[in-house]
Structure formats: structure tokens, C-alpha cells
Amino acid sequence: MVEELGRRRVNHGDVYVLRLYNRLDQTKKGEIACASPGEARKWIEAFEQAKQQADHDLMRGVSWNRLQNENEINLDGHRPRVRRYAQGLGKLVRIGKGPEMLLRQSSDLRCQERVNTNFGGDTGDAFEAHEWRYVRTFNGIRIFEDIANPKGGKGILLKSVGVVGANPDTVFEVVLNLDKHKRYEWDMLTADLELVETIDGYCDVVYGTYEPKYLNWWKGKNDFVFSRQWFRGQDGAYTILQCPIGHNKRPPKHGYKRAKINPSTWEIRRLNTSGSSPKCVVTLMLEISLSFWGRWKRTHSSNFDKSIPFALLSQVAGLREYFAANRALTSDLPSTVVKSKSSEPLIIQSELEDSEPGDEFYDALARGESFEDEDSDDDDDDATPKAGKVKLKNVSWAIAGLALKKTKALVENSELVTNSSPVTADPSHFHGTLRRAKSENDPNSWSAPGGEKFMIRGKTYLTDYTKVVGGDPLLKLIAVDWFKVDERFDSVALHPKSLVQSEAAKKIPFILVVNLQVPAKPNYNLVMYYAAERPVNKDSLLGRFIDGTDAFRDARFKLIPSIVEGYWMVKRAVGTKACLLGKAVTCNYFRQDNFLEIDVDIGSSSVARSIIGLVLGYVTSIVVDLAILIEAKEEEELPEYILGTVRLNRVNPDSAVSI
């Protein structure tokens, strides 16, 4: 397993640390420090390629002993940097001519990149759509306001969007860098920053001061304290959350007025272009008082230009000009392609295959929100994206949804044994510890929505990256359990009181148990039970997943989240991007009798722990939809289908049952 531990301060410099460990033997572990997040990403891709190559060779019947002799190398004699940072790690898998060659290898991906003509701040599958309206331009940067009815927010959302001539890794490092001499070149507000506390590799607290030389709205010197929390998605995009906080190490300073910096987020995403120069879309989003923004819109006074929100929104323009003036920072180091000698088609490239760059839309659609590109300046209500994988040109959503519902029978024909008599799995016969919702607004409950809010791979995805609206789930959600435990709780289905052990459950042909293990104090288990009312076809994709290897399952088990209602910053952190859980966290699989249980250890990833910590703070006000599916990678497996869904409505941690 390879886990990203985020940034770490070493010898007055920041490095990006990867932890390597054996899931079955935790004593076999080591760490690698990388100079940049881009280098860390290359190492992860390299190890992923090595695992895929090993799986491929094993399927071809290559002796495991020969694989070990050929593919393991000792670090002695390799470059000093690898020896210095690979603490306790004796061996690495050989990839090509070795990792040190891999990191220097150039890429031929430029010719494969798809032209992206929709480059709004929300490109990709990562975040829910908002109803953005263009307001005005500052320094060549577009400013938008969210005109949707805010739910769970405290004010109005504004954002500035610009294209920066550099790769996302470099822009991310510049934004996080605390060197004031560098920040003076692009940041007019938060240039004087100092580190107060490092929480972990993905979160810290900083203190800053500001002297009002330009924003004369302020009468005297100001200081502020805020936390910064960051994540990198499987698509290589970065999200940085910034929230004002108090800290006992930085009480109010004499002669300074304590200012409250607006809650804000940075989103940095690669822009695929036909040119050779790297580019990315940078979006800065912030929350502003409804009354203040309303006054400015009514009067169009110059006061907004002398406010903290204006100074924050102007940072995107500062970044753009900073990189334009420092061309040495804009060199691109694209992801490495490693071609196997034994299997020429086996190519690992996470940004083209797994994370789907150039995707202009979302894997989850927000209820009642516009699907229109924010850059469109016409009044056409049809969703007609110029490029990307969602291609529903000249077809209404209603017709598309109706057409997909007709395919559910085809999915059942291919995945289930349809010539057998069905066993009715009535949810009223099964009772979990979390109750089923009686109405749409029933708190602390669950329901089973359809799949029309999610985007899945269409029949022609491998050739044109088309995604389509999901249909009805194949499996029926029959119950949800909500537990709290002192230690991690595996193999829930074997518990004597588990509904899987009931007589009614034993009559069901197949039950999929998804056990989401939530790290907290105490720990929580959210367990969903999905039933197939007919036996599973063993030769189908679902059948191969149920009885396949853990490596196959890790590479296919996918989850799509969507926060329907909740605080906007939590929405931005969670996003709506499909996640291969086996790559993000540790998944343990338990196959027995008529069920398969998947124990998803969210605490195995420091990134996931950080996001869950944020979500738990708002969980009683959040409505979240989840969809699970098996990723289709071969033409005969397409189109994809939704395996199961669940809606969790304002779940209360205090209602969790002790085990």
C-alpha cells in the first residue's frame, strides 16, 4: 500500500512524504520524501503500474518466485537521495530500469491530450454545479456570484476565475508557500504569514498581519489567524480550504485590530490544451455577508474595491501575472507513461485513464441546479457542452432518463440469472439501527434514491469519453446500520445479531454489505445492505467482482458522493468526483455464503480522515447521496450501471448504537 502523508517540514524545507507498507505485515514499511507534489504523484503512478504489471504476469502464469527475483532491487548503489529518504525500506519494485530512471523519463502524453474548450472554474467531475452569474471583471479576472438559493450557508458566494500559465502542482506550492518575499509579488493581503501550528500533513494554522496602505477601508493595522486544509484528488486537482479561527498562541496583538478573513477555498485544476505550455484553471471562492454584497450591488460604489473580499478575489489576478513574469516556474512535468515489455497495452496514466482529465461536468448532479457551463453567454437552456465526456447534444434530460430506465432490464439480464424465480427483498422485513425515512425531510434517516443524479460511463466511453445519466440501481437497499465502537469493527455480517444472519436474509440469493468505518472518538460504522432478488450470473462483471481477487476489486469498486444540502465549504471538500475506494483507502473483502462484505477503512488515509473530520462537524445539517458501482474498463463491460444508492438525511452521531 502507498499512502500520501502530505507536507512535512525537514531541515527548514517542505517535502511531500509517501508511506509504503505491507497490509498483512505492518513491520514492513518505509517512507519516501519527494521534492514536490508532482514527484509524489509520479511515485504513486509508478507503484500502481508495478502492481498492475504483477497482476498481469500472474494471470499469464508467470512463476511468483521468478517475479520476485526479477522485480525486486536493493537500494544500495542507487542515488543518495533515495537511500536517504527510504527509511527502513529494503526493496522497491523495479519499473522499467528503476524508479530513478522513471522520474527522469519524459512523457508522450501531449499528443494524447484532448482539447478542452469549457474551462470554467468547476471543470471536471469534482464539484457540484452552482448557478453562477458573471458580475464584473477585475484585472482581467472574471467575478461571479452564486444566485442559487443558499441552503446551509451564512451568506452569498463569490468566486474569481482565471487561467494561470503553470501546472497545478507548481501553483499549489506557490499558494501554500509562506515566504513573504515571494508572496509580496502576488498577494496584497495575506503576504505576511507565519506558521503557528502544523496539525498534520494536510492542515496547519497561520498568523498574518496587514498594514492598510492600499485598502483604506481599514483605519489601522490588522492581524488575523486562519486554518488551511488541503487535498489532492485522484484527478490531480487541488482544493485548499481556509477558515478564520482563534488560537491561544496568537491572542489579539496590541496596536492591531483582529480581522476575520472570509471563509474561502482555492481550486486548482489542470487545463488540457492543444499547446505545449502547461495551464491550469484557478478558482478562488469565498463567502461574503448578504447585506454588504446587496449594498454594493445596489449602489455600485467603490467601497467593494477597498474591502477584504476584493483583496482576496484579486489574488487570482496576482497569481496569473506572477507566473507570467517568472517563466522558469511554468515548466511542465507531465505524468509518466511506463510501457511494459511483456504487455504493450498495459499503460498506467492516472490523469487520462483513472481521473479522466478534460471531463467538463460531474459524476453527481445537484438537485434542481443548472447544468449549464458558467462561461456560456447565451440563453439556451439545453445542456450542450462543447467538449468533454458528457455528450447529450440535442437530447432533453427527460428523454435521456426515460431511455436509460429501459435498459435496467438489459442490465439484469446480463448480471443476474433471470430464468430463476425472484425472491422479494422487502425492506419492511429488515430493520437496521438507522430508520428508513418516512418523508423527504425526515431527519436522522435513510432512503434509496434513483440513479438519475449520477453520471456513469456510456457504451462508447472508451472512444469518445461519453458519460450518461445513471438508471435505477441493480441492487435494492434493504437496511442501514449506524454503530459506534471503541475499535475498528470488521466482519459485521458475522455478528450474531446482524440482519445477514436472519432467516429472511438467508433466503435472499445475494447480499452486498458495505461497511464504511469512520474514524472519530468514538469510531463509527455506517453499514449498508444491498440485496439481489435473483442469483448473480457468475460470468458477469458483478459475478467476477464478487468472486474475484482483492486486486481486481480494489481496481473496480467505485463510489460517487453528492452533498444535496449542507454548508458550501463541506460541499467543496467532498465534491462529486467518482473515487476508486481501493486506491484511496484500505478495503478488506469477506466472501461467505450468500454475501460479500466490503470493510472500507476510511482511517487508513490521512486525506480521508481530514475530510471526514470536517464532515462530522456539520453532519447533522447535511443531506448526502452516495452511489456505488463497479468501474467498467473493457468494451464488453460498458455501459456502466449503478449498483446501489443511499441518501443519508442529517444523521445524528448521538443516535449511533453501541456495539
Short mmCIF file of C-alpha atoms in Angstrom, two decimals, residues 23 38 87 137 257 283 286 396 415 418 445 452 546 590:
data_model
loop_
_atom_site.label_atom_id
_atom_site.label_comp_id
_atom_site.label_asym_id
_atom_site.label_seq_id
_atom_site.Cartn_x
_atom_site.Cartn_y
_atom_site.Cartn_z
CA ARG A 23 -1.08 -4.50 4.60
CA GLY A 38 4.14 16.29 -8.77
CA GLN A 87 13.80 4.93 5.81
CA THR A 137 -14.09 41.84 -14.25
CA LYS A 257 -7.30 45.07 15.19
CA THR A 283 -10.76 29.43 -8.77
CA LEU A 286 -15.39 32.97 -0.71
CA SER A 396 -33.53 16.60 -23.36
CA GLU A 415 -25.75 -9.52 -14.39
CA THR A 418 -33.22 -14.07 -14.87
CA SER A 445 -32.88 8.54 8.48
CA GLU A 452 -30.55 9.81 -12.22
CA ILE A 546 -17.86 -10.96 -6.02
CA PHE A 590 -15.01 -11.01 3.16
#
